[in-house]
Amino acid sequence: MHDGHEGEASAAQQSKLIAAEGVTDFAYTRYADLASSRVFITGGGSGIGAYLVHAFAAIGAEVGFVSLSAEGGKVLVDAIAAQQGRRPWFRACDI
């Protein structure tokens, strides 16, 4: 049952979310064809890659990403999961 509160974060979670690079409260345009897509991003743990991970996850795509930074990737995954209720797939690696 949908109660309208999935993915909402508490005030304490929000302050942690803003600290994760790439996570914003921006309301992205939702495209139906992207909502069910699968996206894989290299370099997704920081910089523009982190923003792309968040943006695609925010519109409902299934997101997987890799990054050199294990810590940055884990923080991003946790922040997206807290904000949206879905966890992107992540692995730390050098490709």
Short mmCIF file of C-alpha atoms in Angstrom, two decimals:
data_model
loop_
_atom_site.label_atom_id
_atom_site.label_comp_id
_atom_site.label_asym_id
_atom_site.label_seq_id
_atom_site.Cartn_x
_atom_site.Cartn_y
_atom_site.Cartn_z
CA MET A 1 0.00 0.00 0.00
CA HIS A 2 1.35 3.41 -0.94
CA ASP A 3 1.13 5.90 1.92
CA GLY A 4 3.08 8.71 0.24
CA HIS A 5 6.00 8.53 2.65
CA GLU A 6 8.36 6.10 0.93
CA GLY A 7 11.82 7.52 0.58
CA GLU A 8 11.24 10.46 2.92
CA ALA A 9 14.08 11.14 5.30
CA SER A 10 14.05 12.53 8.84
CA ALA A 11 15.73 15.86 9.58
CA ALA A 12 18.78 14.02 10.97
CA GLN A 13 18.99 11.85 7.86
CA GLN A 14 18.61 14.93 5.62
CA SER A 15 21.65 16.58 7.19
CA LYS A 16 23.65 13.40 6.53
CA LEU A 17 22.30 13.17 2.99
CA ILE A 18 23.45 16.64 2.06
CA ALA A 19 26.96 15.67 3.21
CA ALA A 20 27.13 12.86 0.64
CA GLU A 21 28.64 14.12 -2.59
CA GLY A 22 26.11 13.93 -5.41
CA VAL A 23 22.99 13.80 -3.24
CA THR A 24 20.72 16.79 -3.51
CA ASP A 25 17.07 17.60 -2.90
CA PHE A 26 16.66 18.67 -6.54
CA ALA A 27 13.41 17.45 -8.12
CA TYR A 28 14.54 15.81 -11.38
CA THR A 29 12.17 15.54 -14.33
CA ARG A 30 10.79 12.00 -14.45
CA TYR A 31 10.87 10.28 -17.82
CA ALA A 32 8.77 7.10 -17.99
CA ASP A 33 11.23 5.36 -20.33
CA LEU A 34 14.13 5.95 -17.92
CA ALA A 35 12.23 4.91 -14.80
CA SER A 36 12.50 1.23 -15.71
CA SER A 37 15.95 1.38 -17.29
CA ARG A 38 19.24 0.03 -15.97
CA VAL A 39 22.19 2.40 -15.85
CA PHE A 40 25.86 1.63 -15.18
CA ILE A 41 28.20 4.50 -14.31
CA THR A 42 31.99 4.37 -14.02
CA GLY A 43 33.50 6.87 -11.61
CA GLY A 44 30.19 7.16 -9.77
CA GLY A 45 31.59 7.60 -6.27
CA SER A 46 32.56 11.25 -6.63
CA GLY A 47 32.25 14.35 -8.75
CA ILE A 48 29.83 14.45 -11.66
CA GLY A 49 29.58 10.64 -11.55
CA ALA A 50 28.04 10.81 -8.06
CA TYR A 51 25.49 13.35 -9.28
CA LEU A 52 24.62 11.08 -12.22
CA VAL A 53 24.16 8.10 -9.88
CA HIS A 54 21.82 10.15 -7.71
CA ALA A 55 19.92 11.66 -10.64
CA PHE A 56 19.23 8.31 -12.31
CA ALA A 57 18.27 6.71 -9.00
CA ALA A 58 15.96 9.64 -8.24
CA ILE A 59 14.01 9.11 -11.46
CA GLY A 60 13.57 5.42 -10.72
CA ALA A 61 16.28 3.77 -12.81
CA GLU A 62 18.13 0.75 -11.45
CA VAL A 63 21.66 2.07 -10.97
CA GLY A 64 24.96 0.29 -10.71
CA PHE A 65 28.28 2.06 -10.38
CA VAL A 66 31.96 1.55 -9.74
CA SER A 67 34.49 3.90 -8.20
CA LEU A 68 38.05 3.89 -6.94
CA SER A 69 36.83 5.16 -3.58
CA ALA A 70 35.18 2.43 -1.51
CA GLU A 71 34.27 4.87 1.25
CA GLY A 72 32.77 7.49 -1.07
CA GLY A 73 30.73 4.86 -2.88
CA LYS A 74 29.37 3.35 0.33
CA VAL A 75 28.41 6.77 1.69
CA LEU A 76 26.60 7.57 -1.56
CA VAL A 77 24.75 4.23 -1.57
CA ASP A 78 23.66 4.73 2.06
CA ALA A 79 22.51 8.30 1.40
CA ILE A 80 20.47 7.31 -1.67
CA ALA A 81 18.94 4.37 0.21
CA ALA A 82 17.96 6.63 3.12
CA GLN A 83 16.47 9.22 0.79
CA GLN A 84 14.77 6.95 -1.74
CA GLY A 85 14.43 3.54 -0.12
CA ARG A 86 16.38 1.81 -2.93
CA ARG A 87 20.06 0.92 -2.90
CA PRO A 88 22.18 1.30 -6.02
CA TRP A 89 24.59 -1.57 -6.76
CA PHE A 90 28.20 -0.56 -6.04
CA ARG A 91 31.68 -2.08 -6.24
CA ALA A 92 35.02 -0.40 -5.57
CA CYS A 93 37.43 -1.16 -8.39
CA ASP A 94 39.89 0.31 -10.85
CA ILE A 95 38.88 -0.23 -14.46
#
